[in-house]
């Protein structure tokens, strides 16, 4: 479990990187091939089977930049626990060397200078090289590749092909089993079509028919689990799709399907696998979110491993709760988790885990996969590679309250829709564009390529807006992970507010201002929003203005030519002194 | 609204009602009107002012986060032998912050064999759902859980 620390101390030493990272800028790009395979691939082979794991790649087939959050605030009882760690607190918790490859992948610290040094992250061509390496050295017959979902959605090429390009990529990579969340936003019928094309098994114990007039009423929609035999070991894998799909995304996509955590039936399937099928190891392949899965491990007994997803946390070490080891492998294709297990005679004897960074400058691309990706992009290349403009400062997603790319989207919406307030959702997927770089149409799709992209403009009363903000804040900051939905705060344009996260539900937000003036609770404001269902709460929808958000953003960037978004947020945090507090602390 | 909701709820219950001999309903989340009753007042009326004791014997199954506040599935099951000497007389379901907190009162006899009731209720906002159970010895047991009703919005 100390592998990553040792690895990257080694890499840091070779690069001659010390604490004074910013001084290394410019001269840093090295042909790192000599150390890459050895150190990144180094692993203490253990036991008789290997599970490879990815989650939340959000359809990113090509290498990209992805800056981890510089603000990740939670209720005080969760502060600084895995799932709510970022920046220096993260580095300290996991003993990361400053300016190491790990620090670059896992934290926002010195991101821009390290980006120049270490280059882009992920990309399935680089991932394929690693997967092939493990299958070759370990023996393919011992290896399973599991995918925690949020795979089919998140880029232009995914959207344009209705998810098909990504299913082809999964087949190419050799995914064995998956679960879903954003997958469902292609709609039930399309999901079924894509599953037909998919080589992997799509499993979920927590998706049940709830239309009393349908044949599938009270029936499982997918197989709840699968039993895979590898190298003489029987591995029971139970699927857990995102429990709150029907509240986080429009209900019409999954009409007649009910989600939920369903821990009671999860326990029944664990027992069934153990008692009736005598498996050697019980794995839950999950899209619950990292903190929710810690709660699942507390309440459901007999699970050996949870391979988690949804909340996009990189977790260099497993956390063990109630005898269950929980891992999660970041997002956007940045990592593959490798879990070697010694599973014999109905139990797990030993295991070894490493979160492997898919560093595109260190791990060479598989040429065949690179060609395959270009073929997938070819029909859309003219649109995707169009340069819309440049950015003066870094454009990033993530952070609890504010991020520059979201601000750019809000600026674009306010400019076109002439609204008082703009709501952009607090999804955790997106992209990062470095300062001075071109913004491509591909980047815009990476930020807002969804199947329900319309920007709605409507009227909403001040008191309703205030209540909505409290409601959203409670979804993010509830002290009980089971009442969270795993996103960040919605991003608001035209609004500033103060927040006291540790206050009780409904009492967190103060000093709420619209256009610089205190909000008038009785006044009606013009609000624009996309990616949620806020429009259902509004009145006098301006139908003639409805337009996809990616078109609104594209046209705005083209008009601006160079965008200059400041990193000064619009939210003042009253009870924490910094964005990445340590455990038990309100400061850093 | 009230009428439609009433029939909608009744329709769903009728489909799964083998257990239930008789019941009285007052649909939840109605606008303020003659049926308005707070949880405190309703609890007092039902238990004759005695109140109820939280008990592991009462299992209340509701989602943590409602998929749709208008139809929240609720299942109450009581661990009881259901004999002449010891049985569950009534299962009450309350939405504690609805204007009319009373959702269902299901009267049982030992002939029911099993003390279980399942339906869907409407919740006007995030609140506790409570099951109050009257036992044949005159005691009252309870279970409650918070259900979040949210417009949602993250992913």
XYZ file of C-alpha atoms in Angstrom:
743
model
C 0.000 0.000 0.000
C 3.030 2.278 0.247
C 3.798 1.692 -3.382
C 2.651 5.034 -4.690
C 4.711 6.998 -2.195
C 7.838 5.068 -3.019
C 7.169 5.282 -6.742
C 6.814 8.932 -6.892
C 9.604 9.793 -4.559
C 11.657 7.917 -7.090
C 10.218 9.830 -10.016
C 10.582 13.086 -8.147
C 14.215 12.283 -7.505
C 14.874 11.579 -11.146
C 13.188 14.774 -12.202
C 15.173 16.632 -9.583
C 11.986 18.055 -8.190
C 12.021 19.533 -4.774
C 9.547 21.609 -2.884
C 10.343 24.646 -5.028
C 8.215 23.379 -7.855
C 7.484 26.634 -9.568
C 11.183 27.117 -10.186
C 11.223 24.027 -12.378
C 8.924 25.485 -15.015
C 10.072 25.511 -18.558
C 12.916 23.053 -18.371
C 10.731 20.252 -17.070
C 9.497 18.274 -20.066
C 11.611 15.144 -20.180
C 11.554 12.043 -22.265
C 10.435 10.107 -19.236
C 10.219 6.753 -21.010
C 13.154 5.302 -19.078
C 11.363 5.488 -15.746
C 7.760 5.390 -16.801
C 7.084 1.740 -17.293
C 9.078 0.634 -14.317
C 7.711 3.031 -11.763
C 4.182 3.570 -12.903
C 3.681 -0.112 -13.687
C 5.556 -1.425 -10.642
C 3.257 -3.622 -8.559
C 3.599 -6.244 -5.893
C 1.780 -9.102 -7.600
C -0.479 -10.840 -5.098
C -2.899 -13.765 -4.999
C -4.682 -15.524 -7.819
C -6.832 -12.847 -9.517
C -6.621 -9.207 -10.601
C -9.464 -6.728 -10.840
C -8.810 -3.673 -12.975
C -11.160 -0.804 -12.287
C -12.160 2.449 -13.915
C -14.961 4.866 -13.102
C -16.435 8.094 -14.406
C -14.327 8.373 -17.534
C -17.179 10.459 -18.958
C -16.502 9.381 -22.520
C -12.992 10.824 -22.615
C -11.237 8.816 -25.291
C -8.338 11.251 -25.680
C -5.812 12.522 -23.150
C -6.863 15.744 -21.424
C -6.068 18.076 -18.577
C -8.137 17.647 -15.442
C -7.477 19.808 -12.405
C -8.715 18.367 -9.115
C -10.669 20.654 -6.766
C -9.119 23.489 -4.784
C -12.283 23.671 -2.665
C -14.071 20.579 -1.378
C -16.192 21.557 1.580
C -18.520 19.267 3.527
C -20.430 19.179 6.798
C -17.890 19.374 9.685
C -18.330 15.700 10.661
C -17.093 14.639 7.206
C -14.371 17.253 6.737
C -11.006 15.809 5.846
C -12.269 12.237 5.502
C -11.705 10.338 2.232
C -14.231 11.754 -0.206
C -13.787 15.241 1.245
C -10.063 15.732 0.866
C -8.323 18.067 -1.536
C -5.149 20.060 -2.061
C -2.597 20.081 0.742
C -4.914 18.150 3.062
C -5.094 15.379 0.445
C -1.311 15.411 -0.069
C -0.762 15.175 3.680
C -3.324 12.408 4.195
C -1.760 10.233 1.493
C 1.871 11.318 1.991
C 2.322 12.721 -1.496
C 5.632 14.291 -2.418
C 5.179 17.919 -3.493
C 5.376 18.395 -7.263
C 5.410 14.646 -7.885
C 3.360 12.988 -10.595
C 0.938 11.877 -7.887
C 0.583 15.419 -6.582
C -0.111 16.575 -10.140
C -2.740 13.915 -10.726
C -4.414 14.040 -7.304
C -4.407 17.725 -6.330
C -4.735 21.211 -7.800
C -1.463 22.392 -6.216
C 0.897 23.942 -8.812
C -1.365 22.469 -11.455
C -0.422 24.715 -14.318
C 3.334 24.399 -13.964
C 3.101 20.638 -13.411
C 0.798 20.343 -16.437
C 3.643 21.658 -18.582
C 5.983 19.149 -16.997
C 3.872 15.994 -16.989
C 1.441 16.696 -19.832
C -2.020 15.355 -20.421
C -3.794 12.664 -18.463
C -5.695 9.561 -19.488
C -6.788 8.682 -22.985
C -7.818 5.160 -23.876
C -4.771 4.586 -26.080
C -2.526 5.032 -23.040
C -4.933 3.158 -20.825
C -4.873 0.248 -23.293
C -1.091 -0.005 -22.992
C -1.446 -0.398 -19.249
C -4.314 -2.898 -19.479
C -2.342 -4.972 -21.979
C 0.707 -4.840 -19.724
C -1.268 -6.261 -16.801
C -2.997 -8.902 -18.919
C 0.355 -9.966 -20.388
C 2.383 -10.063 -17.187
C -0.369 -11.397 -14.948
C -2.006 -13.706 -17.471
C -5.226 -12.594 -19.135
C -7.110 -15.525 -17.624
C -6.626 -14.015 -14.164
C -7.865 -10.530 -15.011
C -11.299 -8.875 -14.893
C -11.915 -5.268 -15.996
C -14.770 -3.552 -14.154
C -16.363 -0.198 -14.940
C -18.327 1.767 -12.307
C -20.238 3.795 -14.896
C -20.574 7.374 -16.118
C -18.785 6.080 -19.157
C -21.105 6.780 -22.090
C -21.634 10.514 -21.584
C -19.400 13.575 -21.371
C -17.915 14.405 -24.785
C -19.130 15.544 -28.186
C -18.326 12.248 -29.856
C -20.409 10.431 -27.225
C -23.348 12.788 -27.664
C -23.264 12.738 -31.477
C -23.252 8.940 -31.621
C -25.845 8.451 -28.885
C -23.204 6.727 -26.761
C -22.221 4.219 -29.438
C -18.635 5.442 -29.896
C -18.005 4.837 -26.211
C -19.536 1.371 -26.203
C -17.157 0.533 -29.058
C -14.297 1.887 -26.947
C -15.342 -0.268 -23.990
C -15.430 -3.312 -26.246
C -12.003 -2.370 -27.557
C -10.622 -2.034 -24.018
C -12.229 -5.292 -22.924
C -14.577 -4.142 -20.170
C -16.192 -7.173 -18.511
C -18.890 -5.710 -16.243
C -20.447 -2.252 -15.769
C -23.160 -0.289 -13.957
C -24.643 3.113 -14.854
C -25.797 6.621 -14.129
C -25.416 9.189 -16.937
C -25.840 6.201 -19.239
C -29.554 6.438 -18.436
C -29.791 9.969 -19.873
C -29.841 8.420 -23.336
C -33.281 7.102 -22.388
C -34.483 3.586 -21.586
C -34.807 2.364 -25.165
C -31.370 3.618 -26.209
C -29.828 2.126 -23.070
C -31.231 -1.262 -24.070
C -29.866 -0.864 -27.629
C -26.416 0.082 -26.344
C -26.381 -2.859 -23.952
C -27.042 -5.074 -26.999
C -23.885 -3.662 -28.622
C -21.869 -3.915 -25.425
C -19.646 -6.939 -24.846
C -19.647 -6.294 -21.092
C -22.452 -7.304 -18.754
C -24.610 -4.440 -17.450
C -25.769 -5.306 -13.933
C -27.792 -3.502 -11.228
C -29.584 -4.806 -8.183
C -31.176 -1.425 -7.444
C -33.172 -0.671 -10.595
C -36.728 -1.969 -10.312
C -39.849 -1.492 -12.448
C -42.375 0.771 -10.740
C -45.041 1.193 -13.393
C -47.995 -0.889 -12.107
C -49.248 -1.405 -15.667
C -45.944 -2.678 -17.080
C -44.804 -6.299 -17.275
C -41.652 -5.357 -15.386
C -43.552 -3.944 -12.373
C -41.629 -4.831 -9.206
C -39.181 -6.805 -11.360
C -35.443 -6.298 -11.726
C -34.618 -4.417 -14.926
C -31.063 -5.822 -15.116
C -29.340 -8.887 -13.763
C -28.546 -8.020 -10.140
C -25.199 -9.777 -10.120
C -22.832 -11.917 -12.115
C -20.500 -14.695 -11.037
C -17.188 -14.659 -12.893
C -14.684 -17.485 -12.653
C -11.046 -16.579 -13.107
C -8.096 -18.823 -12.424
C -10.162 -21.136 -10.255
C -11.670 -18.353 -8.137
C -15.381 -17.590 -8.118
C -16.013 -13.852 -7.888
C -19.534 -12.619 -7.194
C -20.064 -9.089 -8.512
C -23.200 -7.187 -7.515
C -24.174 -4.082 -9.487
C -25.267 -0.839 -7.900
C -26.250 1.912 -10.336
C -26.609 5.535 -9.199
C -29.362 5.455 -6.532
C -30.631 8.969 -7.258
C -30.718 8.915 -11.058
C -34.385 9.882 -11.191
C -33.942 12.968 -8.998
C -30.542 14.110 -10.299
C -31.520 13.751 -13.959
C -34.845 14.218 -15.763
C -37.352 11.546 -14.813
C -38.623 11.072 -18.364
C -35.470 9.162 -19.339
C -36.231 6.418 -16.814
C -40.024 6.627 -16.571
C -41.248 3.400 -14.986
C -37.894 2.526 -13.411
C -37.246 3.125 -9.751
C -33.747 3.496 -8.309
C -32.681 3.925 -4.665
C -29.932 2.461 -2.509
C -31.879 -0.718 -1.656
C -29.449 -1.922 1.013
C -31.917 -4.599 2.168
C -31.851 -6.401 -1.172
C -28.119 -5.757 -1.488
C -27.682 -7.697 1.751
C -29.870 -10.502 0.371
C -27.719 -10.795 -2.759
C -24.528 -10.819 -0.705
C -25.982 -13.684 1.343
C -27.171 -15.489 -1.776
C -23.715 -15.322 -3.364
C -22.082 -16.594 -0.203
C -24.576 -19.235 0.912
C -25.965 -20.590 -2.359
C -23.163 -19.971 -4.830
C -20.195 -20.342 -2.468
C -18.206 -17.576 -4.093
C -14.655 -16.875 -2.944
C -15.050 -13.123 -3.007
C -17.977 -10.656 -3.007
C -17.484 -7.413 -4.933
C -19.971 -4.560 -5.222
C -19.456 -2.596 -8.431
C -20.990 0.707 -7.456
C -21.965 4.165 -8.600
C -23.201 5.217 -5.149
C -20.418 7.712 -4.456
C -17.417 7.324 -2.176
C -18.994 8.599 1.052
C -22.293 6.769 0.501
C -20.388 3.525 -0.079
C -18.635 3.984 3.256
C -22.130 4.040 4.772
C -23.125 0.970 2.734
C -20.097 -0.877 4.113
C -21.219 0.003 7.640
C -24.748 -1.275 7.105
C -24.333 -4.282 4.807
C -22.157 -7.132 5.991
C -20.197 -9.694 4.024
C -18.897 -7.487 1.196
C -15.161 -7.929 0.536
C -14.638 -5.018 -1.859
C -16.612 -2.040 -3.100
C -15.320 -0.623 -6.365
C -16.931 2.780 -6.106
C -17.592 5.656 -8.472
C -19.649 8.808 -8.993
C -17.892 11.319 -6.746
C -14.681 11.348 -8.846
C -12.307 10.946 -5.912
C -8.837 9.632 -6.546
C -8.087 7.384 -3.572
C -4.496 6.126 -3.535
C -5.289 3.744 -0.672
C -8.347 1.622 0.030
C -10.364 2.498 3.107
C -11.459 -0.457 5.187
C -14.788 -0.388 7.007
C -16.469 -3.381 8.625
C -14.059 -5.727 6.846
C -14.841 -4.219 3.457
C -12.153 -2.439 1.414
C -13.469 0.467 -0.663
C -11.612 1.901 -3.639
C -12.449 4.570 -6.212
C -10.435 5.504 -9.278
C -10.836 9.241 -9.893
C -12.428 10.390 -13.123
C -12.002 11.278 -16.799
C -9.809 8.260 -17.531
C -6.972 9.624 -15.395
C -6.473 6.384 -13.511
C -6.912 2.651 -13.593
C -7.155 0.946 -10.221
C -5.382 -2.398 -9.916
C -6.572 -4.747 -7.201
C -4.816 -8.108 -6.821
C -6.705 -10.545 -4.630
C -5.896 -13.872 -3.036
C -9.382 -15.427 -2.952
C -9.613 -19.113 -2.118
C -11.866 -21.467 -0.150
C -14.707 -18.968 0.135
C -12.670 -16.116 1.505
C -10.203 -13.359 0.776
C -6.787 -14.008 2.315
C -4.851 -11.025 1.072
C -4.935 -8.193 -1.403
C -2.823 -5.392 -2.850
C -4.036 -2.163 -4.432
C -2.563 0.609 -6.515
C -4.186 3.581 -8.193
C -2.249 3.835 -11.427
C -2.033 7.293 -13.027
C -2.452 7.123 -16.793
C 0.253 9.683 -17.497
C 0.309 10.133 -21.258
C 3.931 11.337 -21.290
C 5.100 8.278 -19.379
C 2.910 5.503 -20.734
C 3.217 5.229 -24.523
C 0.027 5.106 -26.571
C -1.158 1.889 -28.144
C -0.990 2.835 -31.824
C -3.907 0.686 -32.870
C -6.102 2.301 -30.209
C -4.965 5.769 -31.241
C -6.019 5.005 -34.802
C -9.318 3.614 -33.548
C -10.016 6.826 -31.605
C -9.261 8.965 -34.663
C -11.722 6.864 -36.656
C -14.387 7.485 -34.021
C -13.683 11.227 -34.162
C -13.384 11.461 -37.961
C -17.081 12.057 -38.796
C -17.172 14.977 -36.346
C -13.633 16.307 -36.667
C -14.555 19.571 -38.432
C -16.924 20.544 -35.657
C -14.911 19.226 -32.699
C -11.563 20.712 -33.656
C -12.935 24.151 -34.570
C -11.042 26.823 -32.612
C -13.627 29.119 -31.018
C -11.249 31.467 -29.228
C -8.554 31.624 -26.593
C -8.613 31.847 -22.826
C -6.445 34.253 -20.882
C -6.677 32.293 -17.612
C -7.117 28.637 -16.773
C -10.641 27.317 -17.341
C -11.503 24.487 -14.964
C -14.476 22.612 -13.537
C -14.889 21.173 -9.989
C -14.683 23.078 -6.691
C -17.630 23.256 -4.330
C -19.022 26.689 -5.236
C -17.320 28.246 -8.226
C -15.201 27.301 -11.201
C -14.003 29.415 -14.096
C -15.413 27.362 -16.972
C -18.838 27.414 -15.288
C -18.519 31.159 -14.865
C -17.810 31.417 -18.589
C -20.988 29.424 -19.285
C -23.000 31.690 -16.975
C -21.483 34.780 -18.646
C -22.521 33.409 -22.048
C -26.062 32.697 -20.858
C -26.543 36.090 -19.198
C -25.170 37.823 -22.297
C -27.603 36.077 -24.639
C -30.672 35.574 -22.467
C -30.567 38.979 -20.730
C -31.528 37.265 -17.462
C -30.950 38.444 -13.881
C -29.665 35.063 -12.708
C -28.146 32.063 -14.461
C -28.000 28.565 -12.970
C -25.364 26.110 -14.198
C -25.368 22.630 -12.618
C -22.694 21.484 -10.178
C -21.731 18.373 -12.101
C -18.271 17.056 -11.375
C -17.376 16.240 -14.964
C -16.001 18.653 -17.528
C -12.581 19.687 -18.692
C -9.633 21.981 -18.051
C -8.151 24.420 -20.586
C -4.794 25.932 -19.644
C -4.134 29.674 -19.736
C -3.311 30.942 -23.200
C -4.640 27.858 -24.976
C -7.244 27.615 -27.705
C -10.786 26.683 -26.740
C -12.116 24.027 -29.099
C -15.741 23.112 -29.686
C -14.718 19.724 -28.256
C -13.999 21.515 -24.932
C -17.462 23.055 -24.913
C -19.046 19.634 -25.352
C -16.767 18.306 -22.596
C -18.414 20.861 -20.291
C -22.029 20.611 -21.360
C -22.572 17.754 -23.790
C -25.816 16.339 -22.413
C -28.991 14.934 -23.940
C -31.135 17.674 -22.364
C -29.019 20.746 -23.187
C -31.698 23.415 -23.504
C -31.302 26.697 -21.647
C -34.687 27.765 -20.258
C -35.483 31.353 -19.344
C -38.414 31.970 -17.017
C -39.638 33.924 -13.994
C -39.015 32.955 -10.399
C -39.930 34.771 -7.189
C -37.140 35.868 -4.857
C -38.347 33.704 -1.985
C -38.434 30.657 -4.258
C -34.858 31.312 -5.368
C -33.715 31.588 -1.753
C -35.455 28.304 -0.850
C -34.052 26.540 -3.904
C -30.524 27.526 -2.965
C -31.039 26.135 0.531
C -32.436 22.935 -0.973
C -29.428 22.537 -3.262
C -27.065 23.333 -0.361
C -28.657 20.562 1.682
C -28.079 18.064 -1.136
C -24.378 18.939 -0.991
C -23.783 19.619 2.714
C -26.108 17.273 4.609
C -24.144 15.659 7.431
C -25.587 12.253 6.528
C -24.045 10.960 3.274
C -27.255 9.043 2.521
C -29.065 12.364 2.027
C -26.432 13.785 -0.318
C -26.462 13.372 -4.054
C -22.749 13.658 -4.663
C -22.521 16.837 -6.726
C -21.220 20.317 -6.008
C -23.269 23.507 -5.506
C -25.020 24.843 -8.581
C -23.049 27.705 -10.079
C -24.911 31.011 -10.075
C -24.311 33.894 -12.421
C -25.506 37.363 -11.389
C -25.655 36.357 -7.727
C -23.386 36.587 -4.692
C -24.018 35.015 -1.303
C -22.431 33.999 1.985
C -22.710 30.443 3.283
C -22.303 28.804 6.666
C -22.018 25.138 5.742
C -22.287 23.827 9.298
C -25.670 25.470 9.921
C -28.772 23.301 9.848
C -30.794 22.683 6.718
C -32.555 25.810 5.435
C -30.316 28.186 7.418
C -27.021 28.113 5.576
C -27.260 31.000 3.130
C -27.128 34.696 3.997
C -26.396 38.049 2.391
C -27.926 36.860 -0.878
C -27.597 39.528 -3.549
C -28.804 39.725 -7.141
C -27.045 42.189 -9.412
C -25.272 43.634 -6.376
C -28.525 44.385 -4.486
C -30.007 42.382 -1.612
C -32.535 39.886 -2.944
C -36.148 41.072 -2.791
C -38.137 38.013 -1.712
C -41.352 39.415 -3.177
C -39.836 40.396 -6.505
C -39.993 38.288 -9.661
C -36.607 37.684 -11.314
C -35.754 36.485 -14.793
C -33.839 33.232 -14.393
C -32.076 31.061 -16.969
C -31.068 27.501 -16.218
C -30.002 24.303 -17.929
C -29.190 20.730 -16.976
C -31.733 20.519 -14.167
C -35.457 20.814 -13.705
C -35.599 24.316 -12.267
C -37.774 25.454 -15.151
C -40.578 23.309 -13.733
C -40.642 25.582 -10.684
C -40.801 28.763 -12.785
C -43.498 30.696 -14.639
C -43.836 32.446 -18.009
C -41.239 30.364 -19.813
C -39.809 32.344 -22.742
C -40.111 29.628 -25.361
C -38.560 31.608 -28.221
C -35.256 31.829 -26.329
C -34.799 28.087 -25.735
C -31.494 26.924 -27.245
C -28.855 24.274 -26.429
C -26.276 25.513 -23.953
C -23.326 24.356 -26.079
C -24.518 26.582 -28.940
C -24.958 29.535 -26.576
C -21.431 29.053 -25.206
C -19.880 28.491 -28.658
C -21.367 31.702 -30.052
C -20.312 33.701 -26.997
C -16.685 32.549 -27.151
C -16.598 33.322 -30.874
C -17.883 36.836 -30.193
C -15.368 37.362 -27.396
C -12.395 35.852 -29.288
C -10.331 35.953 -26.073
C -12.120 35.157 -22.812
C -10.850 36.529 -19.544
C -12.591 34.883 -16.593
C -11.368 35.862 -13.145
C -10.917 33.191 -10.496
C -12.527 35.444 -7.867
C -15.579 33.475 -6.806
C -19.057 34.799 -6.059
C -19.497 32.889 -2.781
C -18.095 33.799 0.648
C -17.583 30.853 2.943
C -18.138 31.987 6.530
C -17.283 28.971 8.650
C -14.205 27.562 6.881
C -11.027 29.520 6.361
C -9.886 27.624 3.290
C -11.040 25.275 0.574
C -9.251 22.099 1.661
C -9.515 21.792 5.462
C -8.006 18.866 7.319
C -9.951 16.477 9.498
C -11.466 18.097 12.573
C -10.468 21.544 11.402
C -12.153 24.594 9.900
C -8.821 25.981 8.699
C -5.688 24.782 6.932
C -56.895 17.815 -6.279
C -57.943 16.148 -3.087
C -60.464 13.964 -4.842
C -58.106 12.973 -7.614
C -55.290 12.257 -5.199
C -57.667 10.200 -3.082
C -58.662 7.944 -5.956
C -55.094 7.690 -7.203
C -53.909 6.538 -3.805
C -56.866 4.221 -3.365
C -56.215 2.699 -6.789
C -52.639 1.836 -5.950
C -53.597 0.374 -2.608
C -56.374 -1.746 -4.071
C -53.782 -3.493 -6.188
C -51.909 -4.758 -3.144
C -54.567 -4.944 -0.550
C -55.205 -8.567 0.276
C -54.027 -7.952 3.813
C -56.201 -4.984 4.559
C -59.802 -5.428 5.666
C -60.803 -1.819 6.068
C -59.140 1.527 5.999
C -59.854 5.212 6.128
C -57.920 7.758 4.156
C -57.245 11.414 4.114
C -54.889 12.387 1.340
C -51.813 14.367 2.295
C -50.473 17.784 1.330
C -53.873 19.304 0.671
C -54.228 23.059 0.596
C -55.284 24.449 3.964
C -58.871 23.454 4.514
C -61.253 21.547 6.720
C -59.045 18.472 6.792
C -55.970 20.291 8.022
C -54.429 18.639 11.064
C -50.936 18.936 12.477
C -48.939 15.864 13.387
C -48.972 16.791 17.072
C -52.758 17.089 17.106
C -53.222 13.894 15.078
C -50.849 11.928 17.304
C -52.696 13.135 20.351
C -56.054 12.175 18.879
C -54.901 8.723 17.796
C -53.160 7.794 21.041
C -55.610 9.565 23.349
C -52.782 11.789 24.464
C -50.564 8.864 25.527
C -48.016 9.211 22.754
C -46.074 6.324 21.214
C -42.836 4.528 22.089
C -40.198 4.077 19.359
C -39.757 0.335 18.770
C -37.633 -2.019 16.678
C -40.760 -4.125 16.179
C -42.067 -1.528 13.769
C -40.241 -1.594 10.465
C -40.854 1.488 8.325
C -39.512 1.357 4.804
C -39.323 4.674 2.947
C -36.622 6.049 0.644
C -34.021 8.481 2.005
C -34.575 10.701 -1.002
C -37.953 10.615 -2.739
C -37.795 9.962 -6.465
C -41.105 11.782 -6.791
C -42.653 13.608 -3.829
C -46.145 12.974 -5.219
C -45.877 9.181 -4.902
C -43.505 8.098 -2.164
C -43.600 4.351 -1.492
C -44.082 3.468 2.147
C -44.200 0.016 3.734
C -44.919 -0.665 7.380
C -44.403 -4.101 8.836
C -44.901 -4.969 12.495
C -43.308 -7.932 14.196
C -46.377 -9.482 15.829
C -47.707 -13.050 16.275
C -51.177 -11.773 15.254
C -53.014 -14.020 17.703
C -56.183 -13.196 19.621
C -54.024 -12.332 22.623
C -51.397 -10.267 20.867
C -52.029 -8.531 17.574
C -51.755 -5.222 15.805
C -55.031 -3.320 15.868
C -54.176 -0.308 13.716
C -51.315 0.985 11.580
C -51.314 4.775 11.155
C -49.078 6.520 8.646
C -48.302 10.209 9.115
C -46.518 12.761 6.971
C -45.423 14.973 9.832
C -45.183 18.255 7.934
C -48.039 17.941 5.454
C -50.904 20.339 6.178
C -52.997 17.290 6.800
C -50.529 14.921 8.371
C -52.844 11.876 8.292
C -52.080 9.575 5.355
C -53.577 6.227 6.301
C -55.153 4.309 9.164
C -55.360 0.589 8.532
C -57.402 -1.559 10.899
C -56.361 -5.176 11.321
C -57.594 -8.328 13.050
C -55.738 -11.549 13.911
C -57.318 -13.018 10.763
C -54.971 -10.873 8.714
C -52.165 -13.187 9.770
C -49.496 -10.602 9.104
C -49.307 -6.949 10.092
C -48.090 -5.336 6.925
C -49.235 -2.390 4.878
C -47.835 -0.820 1.744
C -48.917 2.218 -0.213
C -47.723 5.492 -1.686
C -48.119 8.864 -0.056
C -47.663 12.436 -1.167
C -45.120 14.584 0.640
C -45.297 18.367 0.309
C -41.719 18.905 1.508
C -38.757 17.224 3.192
C -40.035 15.751 6.456
C -40.279 12.759 8.766
C -42.688 9.992 7.848
C -43.994 8.270 10.971
C -45.742 4.955 11.534
C -47.802 4.756 14.732
C -49.023 1.290 15.615
C -51.770 0.486 18.098
C -51.311 -2.921 19.721
C -54.126 -5.080 21.110
C -52.974 -4.373 24.673
C -53.614 -0.685 24.116
C -49.970 0.337 23.827
C -48.644 2.441 20.938
C -45.365 1.780 19.135
C -43.704 3.979 16.543
C -40.993 4.310 13.896
C -39.994 7.363 11.878
C -37.575 8.290 9.126
C -36.719 11.488 7.301
C -37.523 11.596 3.592
C -35.943 14.285 1.489
C -38.143 15.847 -1.172
C -35.916 17.819 -3.486
C -35.928 19.382 -6.900
C -32.576 17.681 -7.233
C -29.999 18.928 -9.648
C -26.559 17.513 -9.216
C -24.835 14.663 -10.908
